[in-house]
Each structure stands twice: as structure tokens, then as C-alpha cells.
XYZ file of C-alpha atoms in Angstrom:
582
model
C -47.916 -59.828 -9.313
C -44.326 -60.644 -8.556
C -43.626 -60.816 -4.653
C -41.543 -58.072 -3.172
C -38.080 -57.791 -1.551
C -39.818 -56.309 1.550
C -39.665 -59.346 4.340
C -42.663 -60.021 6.468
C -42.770 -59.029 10.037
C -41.955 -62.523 11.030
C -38.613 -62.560 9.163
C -35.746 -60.889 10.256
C -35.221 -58.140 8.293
C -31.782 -57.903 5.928
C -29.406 -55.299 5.851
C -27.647 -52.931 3.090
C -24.039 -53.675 3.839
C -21.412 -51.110 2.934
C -19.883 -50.904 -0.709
C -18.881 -48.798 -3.676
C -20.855 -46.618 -5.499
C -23.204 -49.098 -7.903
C -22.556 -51.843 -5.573
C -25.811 -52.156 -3.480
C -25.960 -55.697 -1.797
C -27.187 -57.597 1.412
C -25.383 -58.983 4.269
C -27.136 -61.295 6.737
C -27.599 -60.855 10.492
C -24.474 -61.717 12.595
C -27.181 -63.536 14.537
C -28.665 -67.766 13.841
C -32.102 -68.398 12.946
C -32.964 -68.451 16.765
C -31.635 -65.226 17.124
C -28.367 -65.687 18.853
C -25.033 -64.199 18.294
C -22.709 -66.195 15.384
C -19.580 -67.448 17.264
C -16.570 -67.090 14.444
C -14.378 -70.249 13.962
C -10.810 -70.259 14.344
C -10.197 -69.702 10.413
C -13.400 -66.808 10.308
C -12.081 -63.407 9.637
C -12.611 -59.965 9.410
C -12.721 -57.828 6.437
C -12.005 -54.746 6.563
C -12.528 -51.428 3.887
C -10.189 -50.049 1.398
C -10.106 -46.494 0.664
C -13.068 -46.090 -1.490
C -15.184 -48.702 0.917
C -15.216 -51.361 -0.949
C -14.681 -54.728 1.429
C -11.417 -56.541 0.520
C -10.972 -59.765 0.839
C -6.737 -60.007 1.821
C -6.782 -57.757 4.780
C -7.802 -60.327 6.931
C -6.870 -61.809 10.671
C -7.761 -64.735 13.306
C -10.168 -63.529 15.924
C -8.791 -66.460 17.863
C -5.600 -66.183 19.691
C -3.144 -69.308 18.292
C -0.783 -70.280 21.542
C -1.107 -69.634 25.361
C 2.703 -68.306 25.932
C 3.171 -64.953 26.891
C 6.638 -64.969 24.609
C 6.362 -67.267 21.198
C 3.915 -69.590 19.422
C 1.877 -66.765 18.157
C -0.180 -66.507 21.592
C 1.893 -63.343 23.069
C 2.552 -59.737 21.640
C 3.990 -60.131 18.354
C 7.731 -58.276 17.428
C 8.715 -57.753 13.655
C 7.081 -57.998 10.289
C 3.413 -59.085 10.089
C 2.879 -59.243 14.278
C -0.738 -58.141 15.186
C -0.733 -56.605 19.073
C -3.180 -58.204 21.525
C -4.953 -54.859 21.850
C -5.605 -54.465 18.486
C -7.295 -57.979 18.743
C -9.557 -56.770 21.330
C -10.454 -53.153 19.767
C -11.210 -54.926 16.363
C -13.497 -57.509 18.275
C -14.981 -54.462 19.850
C -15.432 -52.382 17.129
C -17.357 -55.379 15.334
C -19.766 -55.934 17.925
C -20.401 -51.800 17.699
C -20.652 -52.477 14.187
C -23.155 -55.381 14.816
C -25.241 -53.683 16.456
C -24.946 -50.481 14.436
C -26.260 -52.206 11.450
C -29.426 -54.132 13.184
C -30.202 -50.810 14.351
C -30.014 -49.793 10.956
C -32.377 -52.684 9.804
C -34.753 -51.871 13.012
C -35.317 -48.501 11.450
C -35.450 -49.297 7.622
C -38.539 -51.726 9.286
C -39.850 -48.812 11.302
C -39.603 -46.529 8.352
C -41.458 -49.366 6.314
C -44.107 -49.486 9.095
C -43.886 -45.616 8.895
C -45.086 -45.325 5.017
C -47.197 -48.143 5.349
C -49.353 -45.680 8.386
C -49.289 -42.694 5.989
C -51.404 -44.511 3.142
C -55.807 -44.258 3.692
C -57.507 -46.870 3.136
C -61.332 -47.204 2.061
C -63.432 -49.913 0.899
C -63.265 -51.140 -3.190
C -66.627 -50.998 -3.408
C -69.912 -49.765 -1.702
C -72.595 -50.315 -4.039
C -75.878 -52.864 -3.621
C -74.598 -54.366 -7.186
C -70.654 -55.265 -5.815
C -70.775 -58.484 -7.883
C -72.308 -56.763 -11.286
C -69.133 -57.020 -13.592
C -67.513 -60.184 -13.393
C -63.972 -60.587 -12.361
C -61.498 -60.365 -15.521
C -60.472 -63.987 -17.239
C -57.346 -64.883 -17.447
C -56.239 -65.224 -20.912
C -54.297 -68.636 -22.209
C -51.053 -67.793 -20.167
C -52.465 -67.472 -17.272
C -52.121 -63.706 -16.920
C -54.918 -61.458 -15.985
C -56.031 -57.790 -16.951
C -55.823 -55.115 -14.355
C -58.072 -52.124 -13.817
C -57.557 -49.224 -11.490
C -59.917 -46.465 -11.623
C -58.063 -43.183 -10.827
C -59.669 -40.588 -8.984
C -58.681 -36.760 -7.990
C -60.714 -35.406 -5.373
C -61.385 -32.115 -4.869
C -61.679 -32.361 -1.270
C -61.519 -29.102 1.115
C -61.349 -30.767 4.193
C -58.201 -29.385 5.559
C -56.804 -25.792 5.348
C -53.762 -26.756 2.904
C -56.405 -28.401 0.727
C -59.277 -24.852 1.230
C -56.191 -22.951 0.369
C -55.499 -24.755 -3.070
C -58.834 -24.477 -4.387
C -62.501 -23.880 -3.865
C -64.476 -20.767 -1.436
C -64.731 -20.825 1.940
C -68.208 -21.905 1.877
C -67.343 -25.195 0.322
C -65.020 -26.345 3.264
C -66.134 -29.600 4.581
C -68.641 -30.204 2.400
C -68.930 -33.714 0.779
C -65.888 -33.979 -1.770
C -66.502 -34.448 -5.689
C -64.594 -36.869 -8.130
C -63.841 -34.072 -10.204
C -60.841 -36.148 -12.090
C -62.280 -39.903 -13.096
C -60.057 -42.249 -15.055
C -60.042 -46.204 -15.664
C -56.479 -47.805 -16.499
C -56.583 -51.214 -18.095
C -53.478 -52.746 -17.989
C -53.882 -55.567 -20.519
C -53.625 -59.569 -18.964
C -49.758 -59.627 -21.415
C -48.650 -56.293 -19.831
C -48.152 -55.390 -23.293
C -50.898 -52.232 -23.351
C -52.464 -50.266 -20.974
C -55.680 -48.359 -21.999
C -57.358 -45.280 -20.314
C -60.360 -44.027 -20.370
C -61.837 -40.496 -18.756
C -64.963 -39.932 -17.726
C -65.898 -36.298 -18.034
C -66.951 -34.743 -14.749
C -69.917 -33.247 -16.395
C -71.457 -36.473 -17.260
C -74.903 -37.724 -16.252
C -75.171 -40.991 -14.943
C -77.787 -43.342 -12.997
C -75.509 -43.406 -9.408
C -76.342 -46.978 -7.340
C -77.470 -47.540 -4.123
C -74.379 -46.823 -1.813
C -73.713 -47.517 2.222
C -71.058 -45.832 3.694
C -68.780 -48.253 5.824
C -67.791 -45.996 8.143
C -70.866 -44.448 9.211
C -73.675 -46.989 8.318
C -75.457 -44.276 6.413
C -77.115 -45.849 3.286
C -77.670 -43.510 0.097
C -80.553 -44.201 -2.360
C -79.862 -44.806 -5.891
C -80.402 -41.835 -7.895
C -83.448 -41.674 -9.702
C -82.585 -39.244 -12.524
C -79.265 -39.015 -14.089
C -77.012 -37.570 -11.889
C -73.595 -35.572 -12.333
C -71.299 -38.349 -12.103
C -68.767 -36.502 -9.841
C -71.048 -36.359 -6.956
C -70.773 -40.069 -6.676
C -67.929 -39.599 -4.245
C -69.547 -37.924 -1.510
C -71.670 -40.727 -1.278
C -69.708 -42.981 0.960
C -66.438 -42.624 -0.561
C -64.615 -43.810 -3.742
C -66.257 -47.214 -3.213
C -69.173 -45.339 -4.682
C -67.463 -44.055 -7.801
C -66.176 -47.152 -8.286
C -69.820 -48.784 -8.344
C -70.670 -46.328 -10.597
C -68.388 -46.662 -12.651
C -68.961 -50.577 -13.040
C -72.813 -50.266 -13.398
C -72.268 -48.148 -16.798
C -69.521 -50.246 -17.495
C -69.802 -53.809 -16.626
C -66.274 -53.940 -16.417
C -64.509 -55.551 -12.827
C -62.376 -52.616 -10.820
C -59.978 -54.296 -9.248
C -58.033 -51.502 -7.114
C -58.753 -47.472 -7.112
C -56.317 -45.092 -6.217
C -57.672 -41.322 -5.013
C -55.570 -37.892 -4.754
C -56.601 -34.504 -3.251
C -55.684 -31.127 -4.311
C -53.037 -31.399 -1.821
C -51.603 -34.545 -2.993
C -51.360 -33.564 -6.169
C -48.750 -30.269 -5.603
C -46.839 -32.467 -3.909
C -46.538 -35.583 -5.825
C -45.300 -32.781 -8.821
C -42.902 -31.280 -6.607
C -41.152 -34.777 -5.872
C -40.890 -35.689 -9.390
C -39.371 -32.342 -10.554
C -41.999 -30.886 -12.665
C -44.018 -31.678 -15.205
C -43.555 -30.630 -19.029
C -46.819 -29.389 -20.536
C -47.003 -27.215 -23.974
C -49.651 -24.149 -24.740
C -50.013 -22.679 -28.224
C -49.646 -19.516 -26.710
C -49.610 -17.574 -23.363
C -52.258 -18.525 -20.754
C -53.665 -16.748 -18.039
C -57.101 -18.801 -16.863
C -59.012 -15.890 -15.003
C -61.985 -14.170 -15.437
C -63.431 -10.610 -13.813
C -66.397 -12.320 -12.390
C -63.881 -14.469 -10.742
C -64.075 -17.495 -12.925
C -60.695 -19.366 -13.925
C -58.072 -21.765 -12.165
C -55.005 -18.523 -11.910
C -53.057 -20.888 -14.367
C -50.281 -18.154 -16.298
C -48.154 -19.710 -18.186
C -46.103 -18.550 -21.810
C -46.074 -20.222 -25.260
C -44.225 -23.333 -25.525
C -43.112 -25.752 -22.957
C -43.143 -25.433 -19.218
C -42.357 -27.877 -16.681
C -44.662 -27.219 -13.877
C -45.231 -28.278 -10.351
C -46.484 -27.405 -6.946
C -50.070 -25.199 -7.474
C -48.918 -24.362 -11.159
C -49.521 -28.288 -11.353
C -52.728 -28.339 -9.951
C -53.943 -25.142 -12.112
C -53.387 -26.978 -15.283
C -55.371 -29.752 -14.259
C -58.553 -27.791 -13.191
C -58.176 -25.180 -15.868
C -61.404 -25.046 -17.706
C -61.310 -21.435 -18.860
C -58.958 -20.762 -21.269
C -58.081 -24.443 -23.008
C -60.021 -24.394 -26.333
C -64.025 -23.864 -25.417
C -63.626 -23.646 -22.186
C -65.446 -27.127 -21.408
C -65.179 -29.833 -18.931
C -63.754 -31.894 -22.693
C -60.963 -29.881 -22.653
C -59.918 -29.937 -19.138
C -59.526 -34.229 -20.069
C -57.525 -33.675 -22.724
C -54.945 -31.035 -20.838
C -54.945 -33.752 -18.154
C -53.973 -36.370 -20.459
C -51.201 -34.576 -21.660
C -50.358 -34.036 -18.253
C -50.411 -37.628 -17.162
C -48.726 -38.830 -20.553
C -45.866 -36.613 -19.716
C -46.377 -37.998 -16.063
C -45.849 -41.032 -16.846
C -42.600 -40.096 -18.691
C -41.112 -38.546 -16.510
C -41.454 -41.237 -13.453
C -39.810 -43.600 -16.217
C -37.020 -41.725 -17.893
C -36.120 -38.648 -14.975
C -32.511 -40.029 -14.071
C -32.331 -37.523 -10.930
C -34.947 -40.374 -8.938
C -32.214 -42.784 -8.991
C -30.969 -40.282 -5.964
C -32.057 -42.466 -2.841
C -33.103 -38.982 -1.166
C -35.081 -38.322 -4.005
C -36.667 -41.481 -4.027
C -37.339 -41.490 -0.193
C -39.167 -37.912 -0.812
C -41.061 -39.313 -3.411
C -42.263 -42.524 -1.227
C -43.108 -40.177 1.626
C -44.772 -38.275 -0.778
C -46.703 -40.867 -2.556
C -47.633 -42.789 0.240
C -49.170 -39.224 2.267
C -51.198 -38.174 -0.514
C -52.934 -41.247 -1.470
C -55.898 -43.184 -0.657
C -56.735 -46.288 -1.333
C -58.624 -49.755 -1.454
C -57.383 -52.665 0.932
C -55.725 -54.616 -1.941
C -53.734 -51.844 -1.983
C -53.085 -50.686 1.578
C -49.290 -51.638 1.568
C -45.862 -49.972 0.217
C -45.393 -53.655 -0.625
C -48.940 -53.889 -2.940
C -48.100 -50.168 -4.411
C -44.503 -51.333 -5.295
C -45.803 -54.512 -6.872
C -48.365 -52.396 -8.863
C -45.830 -50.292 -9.877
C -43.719 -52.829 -11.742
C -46.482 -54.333 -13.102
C -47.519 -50.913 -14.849
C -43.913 -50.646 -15.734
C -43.599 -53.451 -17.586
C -45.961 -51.661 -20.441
C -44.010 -49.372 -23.104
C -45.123 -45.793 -23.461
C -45.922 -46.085 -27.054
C -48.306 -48.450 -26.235
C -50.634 -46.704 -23.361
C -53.640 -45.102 -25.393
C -55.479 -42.619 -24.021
C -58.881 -41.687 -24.654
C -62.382 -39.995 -23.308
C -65.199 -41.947 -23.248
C -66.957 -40.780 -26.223
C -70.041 -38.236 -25.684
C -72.684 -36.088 -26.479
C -74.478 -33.329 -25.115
C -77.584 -33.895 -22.615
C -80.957 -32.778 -24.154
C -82.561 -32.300 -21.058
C -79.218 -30.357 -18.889
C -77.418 -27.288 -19.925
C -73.772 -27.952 -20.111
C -74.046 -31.559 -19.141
C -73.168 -34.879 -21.141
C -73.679 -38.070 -21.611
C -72.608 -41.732 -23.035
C -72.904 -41.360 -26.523
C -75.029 -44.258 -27.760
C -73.157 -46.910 -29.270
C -69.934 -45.205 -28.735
C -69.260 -45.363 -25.783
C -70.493 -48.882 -24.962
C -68.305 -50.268 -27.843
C -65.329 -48.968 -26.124
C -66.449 -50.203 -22.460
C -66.824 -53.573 -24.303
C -63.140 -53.408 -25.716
C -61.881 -52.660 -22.404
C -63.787 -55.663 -20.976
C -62.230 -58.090 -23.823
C -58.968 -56.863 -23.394
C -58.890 -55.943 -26.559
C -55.993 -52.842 -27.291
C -57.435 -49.389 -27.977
C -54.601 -48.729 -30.271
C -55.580 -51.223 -32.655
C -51.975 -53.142 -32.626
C -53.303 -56.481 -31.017
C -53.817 -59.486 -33.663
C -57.518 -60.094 -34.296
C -59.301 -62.721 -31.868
C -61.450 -65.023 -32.813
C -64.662 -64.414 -30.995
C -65.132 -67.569 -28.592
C -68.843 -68.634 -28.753
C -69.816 -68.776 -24.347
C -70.740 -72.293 -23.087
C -72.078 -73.157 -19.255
C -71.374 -75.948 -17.132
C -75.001 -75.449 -16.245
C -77.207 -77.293 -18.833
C -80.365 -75.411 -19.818
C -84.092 -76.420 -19.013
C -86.142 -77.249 -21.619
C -87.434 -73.829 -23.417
C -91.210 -74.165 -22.243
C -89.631 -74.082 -18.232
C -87.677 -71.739 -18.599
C -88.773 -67.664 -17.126
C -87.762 -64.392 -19.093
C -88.449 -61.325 -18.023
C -88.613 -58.548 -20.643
C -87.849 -55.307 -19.890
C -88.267 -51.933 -21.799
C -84.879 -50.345 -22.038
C -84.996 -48.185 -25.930
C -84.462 -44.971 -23.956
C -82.078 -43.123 -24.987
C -80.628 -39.412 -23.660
C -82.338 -38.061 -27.092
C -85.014 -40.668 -27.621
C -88.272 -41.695 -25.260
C -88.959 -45.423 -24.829
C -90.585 -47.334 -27.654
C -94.344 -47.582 -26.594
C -94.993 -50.984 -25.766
C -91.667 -52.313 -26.947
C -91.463 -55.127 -23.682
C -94.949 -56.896 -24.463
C -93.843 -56.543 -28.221
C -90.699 -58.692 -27.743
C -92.766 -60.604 -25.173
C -95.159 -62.050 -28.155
C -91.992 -62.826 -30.177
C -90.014 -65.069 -27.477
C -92.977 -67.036 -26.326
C -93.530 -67.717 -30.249
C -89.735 -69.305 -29.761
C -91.016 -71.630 -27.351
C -90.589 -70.035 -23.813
C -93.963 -69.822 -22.942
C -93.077 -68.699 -19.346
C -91.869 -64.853 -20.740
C -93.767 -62.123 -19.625
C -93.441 -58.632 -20.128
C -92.944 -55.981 -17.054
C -94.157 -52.823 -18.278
C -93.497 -51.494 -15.111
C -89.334 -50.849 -15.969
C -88.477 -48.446 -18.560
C -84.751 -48.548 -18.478
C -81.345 -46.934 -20.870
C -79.234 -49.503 -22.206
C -77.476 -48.866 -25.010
C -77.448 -52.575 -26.240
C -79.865 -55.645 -25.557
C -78.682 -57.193 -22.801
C -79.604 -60.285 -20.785
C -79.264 -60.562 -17.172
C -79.395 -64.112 -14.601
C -79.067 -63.673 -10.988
C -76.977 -67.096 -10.465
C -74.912 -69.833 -11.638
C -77.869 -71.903 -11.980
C -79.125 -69.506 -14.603
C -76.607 -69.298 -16.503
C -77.561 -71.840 -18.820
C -80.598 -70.759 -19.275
C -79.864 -67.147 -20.038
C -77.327 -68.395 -22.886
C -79.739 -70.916 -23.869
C -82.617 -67.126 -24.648
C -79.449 -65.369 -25.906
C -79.133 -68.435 -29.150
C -82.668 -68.653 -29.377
C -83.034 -64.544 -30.453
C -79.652 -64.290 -32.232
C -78.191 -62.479 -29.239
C -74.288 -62.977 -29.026
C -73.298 -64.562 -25.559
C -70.995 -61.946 -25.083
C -74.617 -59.760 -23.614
C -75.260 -62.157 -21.226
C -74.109 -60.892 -18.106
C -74.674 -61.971 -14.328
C -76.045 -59.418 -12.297
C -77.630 -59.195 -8.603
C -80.045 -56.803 -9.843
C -82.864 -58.953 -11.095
C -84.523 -62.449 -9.782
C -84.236 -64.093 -12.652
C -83.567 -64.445 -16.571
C -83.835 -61.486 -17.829
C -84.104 -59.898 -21.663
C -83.639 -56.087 -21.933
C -84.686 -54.596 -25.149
C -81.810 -51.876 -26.014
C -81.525 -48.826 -27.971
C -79.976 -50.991 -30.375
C -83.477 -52.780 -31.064
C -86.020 -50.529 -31.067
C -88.297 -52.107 -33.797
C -88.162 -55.080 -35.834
C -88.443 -58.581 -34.525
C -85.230 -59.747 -35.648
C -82.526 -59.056 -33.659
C -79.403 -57.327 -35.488
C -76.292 -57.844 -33.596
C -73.818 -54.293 -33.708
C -71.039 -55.323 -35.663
C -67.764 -55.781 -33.509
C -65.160 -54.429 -35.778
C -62.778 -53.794 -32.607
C -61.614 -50.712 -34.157
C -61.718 -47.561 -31.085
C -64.389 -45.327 -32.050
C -62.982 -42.001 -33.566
C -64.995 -40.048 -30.483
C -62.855 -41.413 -28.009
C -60.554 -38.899 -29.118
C -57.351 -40.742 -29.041
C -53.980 -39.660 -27.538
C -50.462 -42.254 -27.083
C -48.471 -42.213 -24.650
C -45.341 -41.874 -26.409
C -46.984 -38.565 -28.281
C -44.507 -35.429 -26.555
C -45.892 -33.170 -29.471
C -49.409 -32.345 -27.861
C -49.939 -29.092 -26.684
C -52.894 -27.280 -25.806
C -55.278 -25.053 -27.711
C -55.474 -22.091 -25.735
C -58.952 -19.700 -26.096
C -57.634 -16.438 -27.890
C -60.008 -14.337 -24.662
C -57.662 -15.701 -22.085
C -54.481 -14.793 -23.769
C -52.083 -12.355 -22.626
């Protein structure tokens, strides 16, 4: 990321010197590198301001007297044109060493106020999970440049009374929060595309093993699927974030959390938000049910609890699902997003200040990110990406078979989109087609008959049991290849969407590439994980019969479910349910 203006603690800080409107600029310390005061030659001078306070450059004078006489030689008071009096010597001296220390006391508190925001932002741990090194870091690409991924999450916290008075019932205060708002930005390693992708809150996942730092208390892995919003009670967002990479495999690098609180304010410092209904809203039910959002046909710009409304309205936007509560908070953050880059009132510095107090109260986040410096550097780097190039999307679907109301990763779907994200690849189809790079190791392979493979059993799907039998199956077929080490453990029956193989180390790697050629498995499946002892072959949903191994085909085209929305799109507007009209 580029470094920031913001000095270090051991520099001494600069200081915004006086000038016209437009004219923002630094002036230096009177004071040398050790910290004493600059002593002024005989030919330094003074500037002084015109009218409008812009420094001139002619109004000038000596700060050193030129003779000793009393009467004469320039030392004494001066008579006629262009004489400056003795006392005015002395009250311009004084003035500039008021003036001095004026503005150091002005640089002392711009640092204080720095120190200030700096306290006001949480911090928590990246991630928490027993897996922390399952996806591997992003590559960088040819230039150098690496990808970025942030996982956003809104919390829906009601552990303060400003928070229990914004949403939920008075028996839910301090309980464990809930990640009811789950998104992954990929900003791509060019900065020319940024892709996200929503999780809905309704979806069933397999949560890891999580420890929370701050209390030691350790929290088991789930052992059926589990609502994936409760992963953030436990231990913290370092939990959703482990979540989030185990269905994934892609590398988190920073996450970035908001309460209910946080979120009323952050739309009050921008001004509003514009969002669009198809006709009037009013999300409330007799039993109770609804968010309170009213709003009228057309375009509103909302903000404060009108803001948070619209993003937890579930009653009332099209069937009243968790689906289309993502897309009204797409169109919310697309206009979001907008607004932050094109709202000419945040050029006021007052406005800006609000909004850095703002931001930097209402948001929590990991220790890469635990500095007004980081978040500013963050901030251009999102920047540099064009609105009409930020793609939005949900990771595609379906419903659960087993939960009322639930869903989960559509097959096939959804892991072709994960896999996008993890190339880099742009979800808006606009990047130039890359050659897929066959994988090589530094790590040379053993010889096939010493090398171990575990296969595992993973052709469950959310619709479909396991295949019977499907690990010793494979077992038979890569011992026939000349690994005569595999064995089958019928004691796993995992969910994975595509054959996968797993190594624990470096010094597998070569080995698991070496199984991936052998079946016809591209390289791009072979992933290191923590998670098993040693080579590993799981038999996906993708291979549930057959002993030849068909590859998906990788047409890098966004799958239609993802439901697609740009950045640059100000036409959307939500379908409102014609029972919650008025």
C-alpha cells in the first residue's frame, strides 16, 4: 500500500501553515533537528499576510538591527519614508515567537487528535480458527501487485443501550452477537476490479474449531451444519473469518465489523443514503414482525435508524427472505460507495473530521488494521477501483433439505465463484482470458510406490447421501496407478463440492501434485491444509461414480445464480411485497 503522510511518533510532526482558500501546504518547525530554536541570519525575514491571508513575499524586514548609533546608520529610530521604529522590531519578534509556539501547539494537538482516533478504533484478532493457515496467502501477479480481501461484517450486537434501543428485545441484551451482514471484497492484485460476494445469514455451514483470545475459552467445531451467523459469538469475528476461509479456501487478509450503532452513524456523517422502492413501504407486521422501515415510491436518501431499517428489512422486500435483504443491502452499499466518492459536501474539513470520528468509533477491526494510518491506506487503495467495475453478487444457493427456511452452497455454483475469487479472476467478465498455468514444486516427488494417500469419502451433498463405499472404490483405482501405499478411511464422510487433495507441508507438496497428474486432477485442487497428516485425495460431489476423473470445465464466466449487480448500476430499486404496502 502506499505509505501515509501521517509521521511516526519519532518524527516531529509538520504543520498546516496559513494560506488562501485551495492553498493547503506545510511549513517546518522553527526548531533544528535537535530540537532547538532556528536563530534568523542577518538577511532572514519575516513575511507577513495580505488581506485575504495569503503570505507575501515583499513585505519583508531585518530582524537584526544594522548600526549601534542612537542617531544614523540605520541602528537608531528611523525619521521619514521607509523608517521601521525599534518597538515595532521588538513586538514583531514577539509576536513570532507567540506565533511559534501557537503553531507547535497546533501540531501537538493534530498528534493528540491522531492518537485520539487511533484509541477509538477495536481491535480483535484476524483469525481464531484451528485451520489459520488453510487458504494460502494471495500470489502476487507479474507486477508485483497483490489481491486484497476484506470480509465485511455487521453485527447485530445489543451490548449497550444505544445498540438494545436500535434493534432486537430486551431479552436478547448481552447475549452473544450474530454476523447477521457477511460480505467478502476482493480488490483485484491491478486495482482495476473489486468483487463482492454475500453470504446469506440463513446459510448452513460446518463452523471450525474456534478459541477466543481474550478469554481462553475454546469452542468445538460444529458437528452439523450450522447457521453461519452464529459464527461470531464464537470468539469474535476471527471466527467468521475462519469460517468463511474453510468454505472458501480463499486468504482474508483484514475484516472490518459494524454494530447497529455504527451503522446510523456512519449514514448520518455521509449525508444519507439514496435507495429506490417500487412503491411505498412500511415493514411491520401485527404479530410484531418487521424492521419499522416506511418509506414512499421512488428515491429516498436515508440515514440515521431509517438507514439501519433498510438493511434489516426482511418483511416487505419481494418474498420476504433473508435473499432479499442481500440484495436491498447491495443497493445500499453500491450507492454507499457513491456517495463517499462523488458527495462534494466531504471536502468540508468539519465534515470530514465528523466522518473520521465517526468511522473510527464505530468500527472494529483486525491488527493490520488497527491504525487511522492502515484505514487511510486501505482507503486509497479501494479508491483506486472505478465504480463500473465493482460487481456485486450473492454466493449462489439453494434451499436446505433437511432445515426450514435455511440455505446452502449450491453445488457447483458456488464453489466456481469462490474459485474465481481465489484466481483473481473479474466477476464481471471484462478481464482478458488467462492461460491456466500448469503448478510445479520445488519439492521433487517420491517415487509413486512411497508415496501415502489417504482417500476420503466426501460425495455428500445438502440433497444427496454419500456414495456407499465410494473411498475404498477410488482406493482400488490409485493403487492400480502405482501408489501402493493408498488406503481408504471409511471412517470420514465429508461435503466437498469438488475433488480435492490436501498435504500438510512443504515437503508434500510434491507429492500431492505428483497424485493430482497421476488421476487427471488439475493442480489448481491441490491445496495445503493443517487439517490432515498427510497426502490426502477427497472424492467430491463432482465424482461420484466412474473411475475416470472429469475435471468441471473452467469457463470463468460468473454463474448466473450469483445474481449479479455493478456498481455503477443507480437504476436498482427494490421489489416491494404488495402485503406491506401502504
Amino acid at each position: 500500500m502506499a505509505q501515509s503522510s501521517v509521521r511516526g511518533e519519532g518524527a516531529r510532526p509538520r504543520v498546516r501553515r496559513a494560506g488562501g482558500a485551495g492553498e493547503p501546504g506545510w511549513d517546518d518547525s522553527p526548531y533544528d533537528e535537535n530540537g532547538d530554536p532556528v536563530h534568523r541570519t542577518d538577511d532572514a525575514s519575516v513575511r507577513t499576510a495580505d488581506g485575504d491571508g495569503r503570505r507575501t513575499a515583499d513585505d519583508t524586514m531585518p530582524l537584526k538591527p544594522q548600526g549601534h548609533g542612537r542617531h544614523g546608520g540605520g541602528g537608531g529610530r528611523r525619521h521619514g519614508g521607509g523608517g521601521r521604529p525599534r518597538r515595532r522590531r521588538r513586538i514583531l519578534r514577539w509576536s513570532a515567537t507567540v506565533l511559534a509556539v501557537l503553531i507547535l501547539g497546533t501540531a501537538g494537538a493534530g498528534y493528540l487528535y491522531y492518537q485520539h482516533l487511533n484509541a477509538n478504533i477495536k481491535k480483535r484478532d484476524l483469525n481464531i480458527g484451528d485451520e489459520k493457515d488453510r487458504a494460502a496467502e494471495s500470489k502476487p501477479n507479474a507486477a508485483g501487485q497483490t489481491p486484497l480481501n476484506i470480509l465485511l461484517i455487521g453485527s447485530d450486537a445489543r451490548d449497550s443501550a444505544e445498540n438494545q434501543k436500535l434493534g432486537g428485545a430486551k431479552d436478547t441484551f448481552n447475549t452473544a452477537p450474530r454476523a447477521d451482514v457477511q460480505m467478502l471484497l476482493h480488490v483485484s492484485a491491478d486495482r482495476s476490479n473489486m468483487s463482492v460476494v454475500s453470504m446469506p445469514r440463513d446459510t448452513l455451514l460446518q463452523i471450525p474449531k474456534c478459541t477466543d483470545p481474550d478469554t481462553g475459552k475454546t469452542y468445538a467445531a460444529s458437528t452439523f451444519p450450522t447457521i453461519t451467523n452464529d459464527s461470531l459469538g464464537r470468539g469474535g469475528p476471527g471466527c467468521t473469518v475462519a469460517t468463511w476461509e474453510k468454505l472458501t479456501d480463499i486468504h482474508i487478509d483484514h475484516f472490518v465489523m459494524v454494530d447497529f450503532a455504527g451503522v446510523v452513524s456512519m449514514a448520518d456523517a455521509i449525508g444519507g443514503v439514496p435507495v429506490c422502492v417500487d412503491a411505498n413501504i412500511y415493514s411491520h407486521t401485527s404479530s410484531g414482525h418487521g424492521s419499522g422501515l416506511k418509506l414512499e415510491e421512488g428515491t429516498t436518501s436515508i440515514k440515521g435508524k431509517q438507514a439501519l431499517q433498510w438493511l434489516r428489512t426482511r418483511y416487505g422486500f419481494e418474498d420476504d427472505t433473508d435473499i432479499a435483504r442481500t440484495k436491498a443491502q447491495h443497493q445500499y452499499m453500491n450507492s454507499m460507495v457513491r456517495q463517499l466518492r462523488d458527495n462534494a459536501t466531504l471536502s468540508s474539513p468539519n465534515k470530514l473530521r465528523k466522518l473520521a470520528e465517526t468511522a473510527t468509533s464505530a468500527l472494529t477491526v483486525d491488527e493490520g488494521l488497527g491504525s487511522v494510518t492502515k484505514l487511510y491506506d486501505l482507503s486509497k487503495e479501494l479508491k483506486k477501483v472505478p465504480s463500473k467495475r465493482i460487481t456485486m453478487t450473492t454466493m449462489p444457493w439453494q434451499y436446505s433439505s433437511t432445515s426450514s427456511g435455511r440455505v446452502v452452497p449450491k453445488p457447483g455454483d458456488a464453489a466456481k465463484l469462490f474459485r474465481l475469487v481465489r484466481e483473481d479472476i473479474a466477476l464481471d467478465g471484462k478481464d482478458k482470458k488467462k492461460a491456466a498455468k500448469e503448478r510445479t514444486s520445488s519439492d521433487p516427488a517420491a517415487a509413486d510406490d512411497k508415496i501415502g494417500v489417504i482417500v476420503q469419502n466426501g460425495t455428500r451433498t445438502s440433497t444427496l447421501a454419500p456414495v456407499g463405499g465410494r473411498a475404498s472404490t477410488v482406493t482400488q483405482l490409485v493403487v492400480g496407478k502405482g501408489f501402493t501405499q493408498a488406503r481408504a478411511d471409511t471412517t470420514t464422510a465429508t461435503a466437498e463440492d469438488t475433488t480435492v487433495i490436501r498435504y500438510p507441508s512443504a515437503d508434500l507438496e510434491g507429492d500431492a501434485l505428483r497424485v493430482a497428474k497421476a488421476l487427471g486432477i488439475p493442480t489448481s485442487a491441490v491445496k495445503k491444509s493443517t487439517a490432515v497428516s498427510g497426502v490426502t485425495l477427497v472424492v467430491g460431489a463432482d465424482w461420484r461414480d466412474g473411475t475416470t476423473y472429469k475435471a468441471p470445465e473452467d469457463d470463468d464466466k460468473t454463474p448466473k445464480s450469483a445474481d449479479v449487480l455493478n456498481g455503477s448500476d443507480k437504476s436498482a430499486c427494490m421489489h416491494v411485497d404488495p402485503d406491506y404496502t401502504w
